[in-house]
Amino acid sequence: MEDDKNQKKGKGFTVIIKPTLGCNLACSYCYEDSNPDKNETMSEETLTNSIQKVTEFNSEGPTSFLWHGGEPMLPGIDFYKRVVSIQAPLKEKGYEIDNSMQSNATLITDEILDFFEKYGFHIGASLDGPKKIHDKSRRYAGNNGSSFDDSFQNILKLKERNIGGGAIVVLTKENIEHLPEIYEFFRDNDIPVKINHIINLGRARSCYENIGISAKEYGEAMCNLFDLWFYDEIHNLSVDPFDEIIGNIMTDIPRGCNNSFSCQESFFGIEPNGEVYPCGKFGVGEEFLYGNINTDSIEQIMSSDARKKILERSDNLNKVCKACDYLNICNGGCPEEAYNTRGNIYDRNPFCSGYRTLFSHIREAVVSELKKAENKIDEVEV
């Protein structure tokens, strides 16, 4: 237990907190279930314990609070006024704290923008590209109209204030053929973007046969998108996972929770009721429940048997992963996705073959460009 505590000191730690599981949208691929009972907002007790316990435990390293959901803006601005009031005395004691949020951006007002700017919140948003593509999957609850205009305009406002403005796209069968158009949309609007593939959880389960994609489809589509981005002579746009993968290949050191040696060295998630899980996607069932932030100490949570299973994953990956050339920069991918699809966190990610295709394609492109650069230098020296 003491080793775990020392492990955290001096290192950054991110807590993914869900103030509510409710949402004002009804995205077809959402990994939360459609359940009206999930609209409850996190209590004052749970909020206070979540902030104080984690910050004080991680006393010598920066603590990042990622407000997630559901839609984290549903509780309103007063909830986040409580957040900063709880954090204020901790900051005065010298604790390093920062806040970020992943939102659908539809509920952001000028008052909220002022508040976020004043207190240094960084806001990421979800946007699936141009209106005709975005609205196929991301509409208001009850099919009550398009969410594109509200999301897009608020993303531009976040960007203008320099407190966010990046977007996440979820790749499904409905938009995979439109990736070039999606890329051009974000490039032309200078909006940094991250591409995530759909996962078979929550609401997505009910329509996965219609909107899910295979590992092969993902790999091929992302290779084509990479070429469009990598050889685009006029772009200066950040696109993940390409930026991340290039960095991983160049340094042989994985960045990002999906590919880290052990994501649980620097992450866990807290549900609205205080239950602690490896991350937001694991927030269901007893097998990976670490404890409850209201009734357990952080030391108890960090030394739970469930957490130990995740920490031991990289050492127990199956033979397919152990023999892979990309093990050092992949580490089997997201353990939740392996568990959800294959029933075993020690198995590989279900999109494994697609990732390998993409890793290989990117490595070849980067090596080729480096050789061209070296040849130009040699020509100049001669």
GROMACS .gro file of C-alpha atoms in nm:
model
  382
    1MET     CA    1   0.000   0.000   0.000
    2GLU     CA    2   0.283   0.239   0.082
    3ASP     CA    3   0.450   0.158  -0.252
    4ASP     CA    4   0.135   0.267  -0.436
    5LYS     CA    5   0.129   0.591  -0.244
    6ASN     CA    6   0.490   0.667  -0.326
    7GLN     CA    7   0.425   0.575  -0.686
    8LYS     CA    8   0.182   0.863  -0.719
    9LYS     CA    9   0.393   1.128  -0.553
   10GLY     CA   10   0.558   1.361  -0.798
   11LYS     CA   11   0.350   1.231  -1.088
   12GLY     CA   12   0.041   1.364  -1.255
   13PHE     CA   13  -0.285   1.191  -1.175
   14THR     CA   14  -0.613   1.233  -1.362
   15VAL     CA   15  -0.953   1.171  -1.206
   16ILE     CA   16  -1.239   1.127  -1.452
   17ILE     CA   17  -1.545   1.249  -1.263
   18LYS     CA   18  -1.903   1.210  -1.385
   19PRO     CA   19  -2.128   1.467  -1.218
   20THR     CA   20  -2.422   1.296  -1.387
   21LEU     CA   21  -2.489   1.012  -1.629
   22GLY     CA   22  -2.778   1.202  -1.785
   23CYS     CA   23  -2.753   1.383  -2.117
   24ASN     CA   24  -2.960   1.621  -2.328
   25LEU     CA   25  -2.856   1.437  -2.645
   26ALA     CA   26  -2.929   1.081  -2.754
   27CYS     CA   27  -2.624   0.987  -2.959
   28SER     CA   28  -2.665   0.649  -3.124
   29TYR     CA   29  -2.318   0.528  -3.024
   30CYS     CA   30  -2.313   0.650  -2.661
   31TYR     CA   31  -2.140   0.409  -2.424
   32GLU     CA   32  -2.384   0.503  -2.145
   33ASP     CA   33  -2.720   0.328  -2.129
   34SER     CA   34  -3.046   0.511  -2.195
   35ASN     CA   35  -3.183   0.517  -1.842
   36PRO     CA   36  -3.379   0.811  -1.695
   37ASP     CA   37  -3.274   0.698  -1.345
   38LYS     CA   38  -2.921   0.805  -1.433
   39ASN     CA   39  -3.005   1.176  -1.436
   40GLU     CA   40  -2.915   1.219  -1.069
   41THR     CA   41  -2.646   1.480  -0.996
   42MET     CA   42  -2.345   1.401  -0.780
   43SER     CA   43  -2.404   1.498  -0.416
   44GLU     CA   44  -2.211   1.762  -0.224
   45GLU     CA   45  -2.054   1.490  -0.009
   46THR     CA   46  -1.933   1.291  -0.307
   47LEU     CA   47  -1.802   1.600  -0.484
   48THR     CA   48  -1.611   1.717  -0.177
   49ASN     CA   49  -1.461   1.374  -0.107
   50SER     CA   50  -1.366   1.327  -0.472
   51ILE     CA   51  -1.171   1.652  -0.481
   52GLN     CA   52  -1.020   1.652  -0.134
   53LYS     CA   53  -0.921   1.289  -0.099
   54VAL     CA   54  -0.751   1.257  -0.436
   55THR     CA   55  -0.574   1.593  -0.420
   56GLU     CA   56  -0.438   1.531  -0.072
   57PHE     CA   57  -0.327   1.180  -0.167
   58ASN     CA   58  -0.147   1.306  -0.477
   59SER     CA   59   0.021   1.574  -0.268
   60GLU     CA   60   0.346   1.609  -0.462
   61GLY     CA   61   0.214   1.587  -0.816
   62PRO     CA   62  -0.038   1.777  -1.029
   63THR     CA   63  -0.395   1.653  -1.001
   64SER     CA   64  -0.619   1.688  -1.307
   65PHE     CA   65  -0.995   1.670  -1.279
   66LEU     CA   66  -1.164   1.568  -1.604
   67TRP     CA   67  -1.538   1.640  -1.581
   68HIS     CA   68  -1.718   1.388  -1.797
   69GLY     CA   69  -2.055   1.219  -1.830
   70GLY     CA   70  -2.322   1.186  -1.957
   71GLU     CA   71  -2.320   1.558  -2.023
   72PRO     CA   72  -2.118   1.732  -1.748
   73MET     CA   73  -2.287   2.069  -1.805
   74LEU     CA   74  -2.632   1.937  -1.711
   75PRO     CA   75  -2.582   2.019  -1.339
   76GLY     CA   76  -2.529   2.383  -1.438
   77ILE     CA   77  -2.276   2.648  -1.350
   78ASP     CA   78  -2.353   2.639  -0.976
   79PHE     CA   79  -2.209   2.288  -0.960
   80TYR     CA   80  -1.876   2.412  -1.093
   81LYS     CA   81  -1.881   2.711  -0.861
   82ARG     CA   82  -1.882   2.451  -0.584
   83VAL     CA   83  -1.593   2.274  -0.756
   84VAL     CA   84  -1.370   2.581  -0.751
   85SER     CA   85  -1.474   2.669  -0.396
   86ILE     CA   86  -1.371   2.323  -0.275
   87GLN     CA   87  -1.045   2.341  -0.469
   88ALA     CA   88  -0.956   2.695  -0.356
   89PRO     CA   89  -0.825   2.613  -0.005
   90LEU     CA   90  -0.631   2.318  -0.147
   91LYS     CA   91  -0.463   2.545  -0.400
   92GLU     CA   92  -0.382   2.789  -0.121
   93LYS     CA   93  -0.198   2.507   0.055
   94GLY     CA   94   0.016   2.460  -0.257
   95TYR     CA   95  -0.159   2.167  -0.424
   96GLU     CA   96  -0.141   2.181  -0.804
   97ILE     CA   97  -0.487   2.137  -0.960
   98ASP     CA   98  -0.631   2.181  -1.308
   99ASN     CA   99  -0.972   2.121  -1.460
  100SER     CA  100  -1.088   2.006  -1.801
  101MET     CA  101  -1.418   1.888  -1.942
  102GLN     CA  102  -1.546   1.672  -2.225
  103SER     CA  103  -1.883   1.812  -2.330
  104ASN     CA  104  -2.125   1.811  -2.621
  105ALA     CA  105  -2.095   2.194  -2.596
  106THR     CA  106  -2.467   2.257  -2.650
  107LEU     CA  107  -2.534   2.406  -2.305
  108ILE     CA  108  -2.246   2.652  -2.292
  109THR     CA  109  -2.349   3.016  -2.245
  110ASP     CA  110  -2.151   3.339  -2.230
  111GLU     CA  111  -2.176   3.329  -1.851
  112ILE     CA  112  -2.027   2.980  -1.849
  113LEU     CA  113  -1.754   3.087  -2.092
  114ASP     CA  114  -1.663   3.375  -1.861
  115PHE     CA  115  -1.649   3.138  -1.566
  116PHE     CA  116  -1.436   2.879  -1.746
  117GLU     CA  117  -1.198   3.147  -1.868
  118LYS     CA  118  -1.164   3.300  -1.521
  119TYR     CA  119  -1.086   2.969  -1.351
  120GLY     CA  120  -0.878   2.810  -1.625
  121PHE     CA  121  -1.104   2.524  -1.731
  122HIS     CA  122  -1.011   2.365  -2.064
  123ILE     CA  123  -1.308   2.232  -2.261
  124GLY     CA  124  -1.305   1.959  -2.524
  125ALA     CA  125  -1.617   1.893  -2.728
  126SER     CA  126  -1.778   1.623  -2.938
  127LEU     CA  127  -1.853   1.701  -3.300
  128ASP     CA  128  -1.875   1.449  -3.583
  129GLY     CA  129  -1.794   1.689  -3.866
  130PRO     CA  130  -2.023   1.885  -4.099
  131LYS     CA  131  -2.390   1.918  -4.010
  132LYS     CA  132  -2.522   1.647  -4.243
  133ILE     CA  133  -2.276   1.395  -4.096
  134HIS     CA  134  -2.293   1.510  -3.734
  135ASP     CA  135  -2.671   1.497  -3.717
  136LYS     CA  136  -2.688   1.135  -3.826
  137SER     CA  137  -2.565   1.030  -3.482
  138ARG     CA  138  -2.579   1.331  -3.250
  139ARG     CA  139  -2.932   1.470  -3.211
  140TYR     CA  140  -3.120   1.608  -2.912
  141ALA     CA  141  -3.297   1.356  -2.690
  142GLY     CA  142  -3.635   1.246  -2.822
  143ASN     CA  143  -3.504   1.306  -3.174
  144ASN     CA  144  -3.583   1.670  -3.100
  145GLY     CA  145  -3.373   1.835  -3.366
  146SER     CA  146  -3.017   1.899  -3.475
  147SER     CA  147  -2.744   1.968  -3.221
  148PHE     CA  148  -2.485   2.076  -3.478
  149ASP     CA  149  -2.531   2.454  -3.473
  150ASP     CA  150  -2.523   2.477  -3.094
  151SER     CA  151  -2.215   2.254  -3.065
  152PHE     CA  152  -2.024   2.411  -3.352
  153GLN     CA  153  -2.083   2.774  -3.256
  154ASN     CA  154  -1.982   2.709  -2.896
  155ILE     CA  155  -1.668   2.526  -3.007
  156LEU     CA  156  -1.571   2.835  -3.204
  157LYS     CA  157  -1.631   3.048  -2.894
  158LEU     CA  158  -1.415   2.817  -2.684
  159LYS     CA  159  -1.144   2.838  -2.945
  160GLU     CA  160  -1.166   3.217  -2.963
  161ARG     CA  161  -1.115   3.241  -2.586
  162ASN     CA  162  -0.832   2.988  -2.596
  163ILE     CA  163  -0.998   2.762  -2.339
  164GLY     CA  164  -1.058   2.467  -2.569
  165GLY     CA  165  -1.205   2.421  -2.910
  166GLY     CA  166  -1.080   2.073  -2.994
  167ALA     CA  167  -1.326   1.803  -3.100
  168ILE     CA  168  -1.369   1.428  -3.080
  169VAL     CA  169  -1.520   1.236  -3.371
  170VAL     CA  170  -1.660   0.887  -3.319
  171LEU     CA  171  -1.600   0.668  -3.622
  172THR     CA  172  -1.898   0.449  -3.720
  173LYS     CA  173  -2.038   0.286  -4.029
  174GLU     CA  174  -2.243   0.602  -4.084
  175ASN     CA  175  -1.942   0.830  -4.129
  176ILE     CA  176  -1.642   0.614  -4.211
  177GLU     CA  177  -1.675   0.675  -4.585
  178HIS     CA  178  -1.686   1.050  -4.519
  179LEU     CA  179  -1.354   1.074  -4.333
  180PRO     CA  180  -1.190   1.291  -4.602
  181GLU     CA  181  -1.481   1.535  -4.586
  182ILE     CA  182  -1.469   1.531  -4.206
  183TYR     CA  183  -1.096   1.605  -4.210
  184GLU     CA  184  -1.140   1.893  -4.454
  185PHE     CA  185  -1.415   2.038  -4.235
  186PHE     CA  186  -1.194   2.047  -3.928
  187ARG     CA  187  -0.891   2.163  -4.126
  188ASP     CA  188  -1.080   2.448  -4.289
  189ASN     CA  189  -1.217   2.559  -3.950
  190ASP     CA  190  -0.881   2.507  -3.777
  191ILE     CA  191  -1.031   2.280  -3.511
  192PRO     CA  192  -0.794   2.016  -3.365
  193VAL     CA  193  -0.959   1.676  -3.382
  194LYS     CA  194  -0.929   1.330  -3.236
  195ILE     CA  195  -1.078   1.024  -3.410
  196ASN     CA  196  -1.213   0.748  -3.185
  197HIS     CA  197  -1.373   0.430  -3.314
  198ILE     CA  198  -1.712   0.326  -3.179
  199ILE     CA  199  -1.715   0.086  -2.884
  200ASN     CA  200  -1.984  -0.174  -2.824
  201LEU     CA  201  -2.115  -0.045  -2.492
  202GLY     CA  202  -2.428   0.118  -2.354
  203ARG     CA  203  -2.676   0.251  -2.609
  204ALA     CA  204  -2.446   0.144  -2.893
  205ARG     CA  205  -2.519  -0.222  -2.817
  206SER     CA  206  -2.874  -0.189  -2.948
  207CYS     CA  207  -2.761  -0.075  -3.294
  208TYR     CA  208  -2.403  -0.201  -3.317
  209GLU     CA  209  -2.484  -0.439  -3.601
  210ASN     CA  210  -2.592  -0.140  -3.808
  211ILE     CA  211  -2.328   0.119  -3.712
  212GLY     CA  212  -2.032  -0.084  -3.585
  213ILE     CA  213  -1.714  -0.118  -3.790
  214SER     CA  214  -1.457  -0.396  -3.814
  215ALA     CA  215  -1.089  -0.374  -3.727
  216LYS     CA  216  -1.005  -0.403  -4.096
  217GLU     CA  217  -1.241  -0.120  -4.190
  218TYR     CA  218  -1.092   0.097  -3.916
  219GLY     CA  219  -0.733   0.025  -4.020
  220GLU     CA  220  -0.789   0.091  -4.389
  221ALA     CA  221  -0.992   0.408  -4.334
  222MET     CA  222  -0.742   0.550  -4.088
  223CYS     CA  223  -0.446   0.475  -4.317
  224ASN     CA  224  -0.618   0.666  -4.598
  225LEU     CA  225  -0.693   0.953  -4.361
  226PHE     CA  226  -0.334   0.957  -4.240
  227ASP     CA  227  -0.206   0.998  -4.595
  228LEU     CA  228  -0.449   1.283  -4.656
  229TRP     CA  229  -0.327   1.454  -4.338
  230PHE     CA  230   0.044   1.368  -4.350
  231TYR     CA  231   0.096   1.477  -4.710
  232ASP     CA  232  -0.132   1.781  -4.691
  233GLU     CA  233   0.114   2.061  -4.766
  234ILE     CA  234  -0.112   2.339  -4.642
  235HIS     CA  235  -0.226   2.193  -4.311
  236ASN     CA  236  -0.108   2.266  -3.960
  237LEU     CA  237  -0.383   2.077  -3.784
  238SER     CA  238  -0.341   1.850  -3.484
  239VAL     CA  239  -0.505   1.515  -3.555
  240ASP     CA  240  -0.504   1.234  -3.303
  241PRO     CA  241  -0.428   0.952  -3.286
  242PHE     CA  242  -0.175   1.039  -3.561
  243ASP     CA  243   0.021   1.291  -3.356
  244GLU     CA  244   0.025   1.047  -3.068
  245ILE     CA  245   0.128   0.744  -3.272
  246ILE     CA  246   0.413   0.930  -3.446
  247GLY     CA  247   0.543   1.039  -3.106
  248ASN     CA  248   0.516   0.683  -2.974
  249ILE     CA  249   0.703   0.541  -3.273
  250MET     CA  250   0.978   0.804  -3.261
  251THR     CA  251   1.041   0.767  -2.887
  252ASP     CA  252   0.932   0.406  -2.830
  253ILE     CA  253   0.745   0.546  -2.530
  254PRO     CA  254   0.364   0.518  -2.539
  255ARG     CA  255   0.148   0.821  -2.463
  256GLY     CA  256  -0.226   0.815  -2.411
  257CYS     CA  257  -0.434   0.596  -2.181
  258ASN     CA  258  -0.519   0.338  -2.449
  259ASN     CA  259  -0.157   0.242  -2.510
  260SER     CA  260   0.016   0.310  -2.180
  261PHE     CA  261   0.202   0.033  -1.999
  262SER     CA  262  -0.055   0.067  -1.724
  263CYS     CA  263  -0.322   0.336  -1.743
  264GLN     CA  264  -0.398   0.283  -1.376
  265GLU     CA  265  -0.072   0.439  -1.272
  266SER     CA  266  -0.229   0.775  -1.353
  267PHE     CA  267  -0.608   0.737  -1.392
  268PHE     CA  268  -0.928   0.630  -1.232
  269GLY     CA  269  -1.292   0.729  -1.264
  270ILE     CA  270  -1.560   0.830  -1.013
  271GLU     CA  271  -1.931   0.776  -1.081
  272PRO     CA  272  -2.204   1.015  -0.957
  273ASN     CA  273  -2.271   0.788  -0.659
  274GLY     CA  274  -1.904   0.784  -0.557
  275GLU     CA  275  -1.814   0.442  -0.692
  276VAL     CA  276  -1.457   0.426  -0.822
  277TYR     CA  277  -1.365   0.233  -1.137
  278PRO     CA  278  -1.057   0.219  -1.366
  279CYS     CA  279  -1.218   0.482  -1.591
  280GLY     CA  280  -1.553   0.603  -1.720
  281LYS     CA  281  -1.598   0.309  -1.956
  282PHE     CA  282  -1.557   0.057  -1.673
  283GLY     CA  283  -1.834   0.215  -1.464
  284VAL     CA  284  -2.059  -0.088  -1.430
  285GLY     CA  285  -2.064  -0.412  -1.229
  286GLU     CA  286  -1.868  -0.539  -0.931
  287GLU     CA  287  -1.564  -0.705  -1.089
  288PHE     CA  288  -1.372  -0.382  -1.146
  289LEU     CA  289  -1.520  -0.176  -0.864
  290TYR     CA  290  -1.232  -0.027  -0.664
  291GLY     CA  291  -1.446   0.105  -0.380
  292ASN     CA  292  -1.644   0.417  -0.298
  293ILE     CA  293  -1.488   0.760  -0.248
  294ASN     CA  294  -1.733   0.830   0.040
  295THR     CA  295  -1.662   0.518   0.244
  296ASP     CA  296  -1.308   0.412   0.148
  297SER     CA  297  -0.972   0.582   0.182
  298ILE     CA  298  -0.767   0.643  -0.130
  299GLU     CA  299  -0.512   0.396   0.007
  300GLN     CA  300  -0.783   0.127   0.021
  301ILE     CA  301  -0.902   0.215  -0.329
  302MET     CA  302  -0.550   0.207  -0.474
  303SER     CA  303  -0.472  -0.128  -0.313
  304SER     CA  304  -0.797  -0.298  -0.418
  305ASP     CA  305  -0.782  -0.639  -0.585
  306ALA     CA  306  -0.967  -0.499  -0.887
  307ARG     CA  307  -0.699  -0.235  -0.943
  308LYS     CA  308  -0.423  -0.493  -0.906
  309LYS     CA  309  -0.577  -0.689  -1.196
  310ILE     CA  310  -0.547  -0.388  -1.425
  311LEU     CA  311  -0.196  -0.303  -1.305
  312GLU     CA  312  -0.082  -0.656  -1.387
  313ARG     CA  313  -0.227  -0.653  -1.738
  314SER     CA  314   0.087  -0.565  -1.933
  315ASP     CA  315   0.279  -0.848  -1.766
  316ASN     CA  316   0.001  -1.098  -1.841
  317LEU     CA  317  -0.092  -1.015  -2.200
  318ASN     CA  318  -0.148  -1.316  -2.421
  319LYS     CA  319   0.109  -1.462  -2.659
  320VAL     CA  320  -0.022  -1.272  -2.960
  321CYS     CA  321   0.061  -0.943  -2.793
  322LYS     CA  322   0.393  -1.063  -2.653
  323ALA     CA  323   0.512  -1.151  -3.005
  324CYS     CA  324   0.398  -0.824  -3.165
  325ASP     CA  325   0.652  -0.572  -3.299
  326TYR     CA  326   0.438  -0.290  -3.162
  327LEU     CA  327   0.400  -0.416  -2.806
  328ASN     CA  328   0.606  -0.130  -2.660
  329ILE     CA  329   0.380   0.138  -2.808
  330CYS     CA  330   0.049  -0.048  -2.782
  331ASN     CA  331   0.050  -0.273  -2.472
  332GLY     CA  332  -0.259  -0.453  -2.594
  333GLY     CA  333  -0.474  -0.142  -2.626
  334CYS     CA  334  -0.758  -0.048  -2.393
  335PRO     CA  335  -0.822  -0.319  -2.129
  336GLU     CA  336  -1.191  -0.232  -2.105
  337GLU     CA  337  -1.242  -0.292  -2.476
  338ALA     CA  338  -1.063  -0.628  -2.446
  339TYR     CA  339  -1.279  -0.725  -2.151
  340ASN     CA  340  -1.602  -0.601  -2.311
  341THR     CA  341  -1.543  -0.793  -2.636
  342ARG     CA  342  -1.333  -1.093  -2.536
  343GLY     CA  343  -1.424  -1.130  -2.167
  344ASN     CA  344  -1.061  -1.106  -2.057
  345ILE     CA  345  -0.862  -0.792  -1.973
  346TYR     CA  346  -0.542  -0.983  -2.047
  347ASP     CA  347  -0.646  -1.033  -2.408
  348ARG     CA  348  -0.578  -0.783  -2.687
  349ASN     CA  349  -0.801  -0.502  -2.801
  350PRO     CA  350  -1.066  -0.614  -3.054
  351PHE     CA  351  -0.932  -0.355  -3.303
  352CYS     CA  352  -0.583  -0.503  -3.275
  353SER     CA  353  -0.535  -0.588  -3.642
  354GLY     CA  354  -0.655  -0.242  -3.745
  355TYR     CA  355  -0.408  -0.079  -3.507
  356ARG     CA  356  -0.123  -0.293  -3.640
  357THR     CA  357  -0.208  -0.191  -3.994
  358LEU     CA  358  -0.211   0.175  -3.893
  359PHE     CA  359   0.110   0.153  -3.687
  360SER     CA  360   0.293  -0.013  -3.976
  361HIS     CA  361   0.163   0.238  -4.229
  362ILE     CA  362   0.263   0.536  -4.016
  363ARG     CA  363   0.606   0.395  -3.935
  364GLU     CA  364   0.682   0.338  -4.304
  365ALA     CA  365   0.573   0.693  -4.390
  366VAL     CA  366   0.778   0.851  -4.112
  367VAL     CA  367   1.090   0.646  -4.191
  368SER     CA  368   1.057   0.734  -4.560
  369GLU     CA  369   1.033   1.107  -4.484
  370LEU     CA  370   1.330   1.090  -4.249
  371LYS     CA  371   1.540   0.923  -4.518
  372LYS     CA  372   1.443   1.194  -4.767
  373ALA     CA  373   1.549   1.458  -4.518
  374GLU     CA  374   1.882   1.285  -4.456
  375ASN     CA  375   1.948   1.261  -4.830
  376LYS     CA  376   1.884   1.634  -4.870
  377ILE     CA  377   2.131   1.709  -4.593
  378ASP     CA  378   2.390   1.482  -4.754
  379GLU     CA  379   2.340   1.657  -5.089
  380VAL     CA  380   2.394   1.998  -4.930
  381GLU     CA  381   2.709   1.884  -4.750
  382VAL     CA  382   2.853   1.739  -5.071
   0.00000   0.00000   0.00000
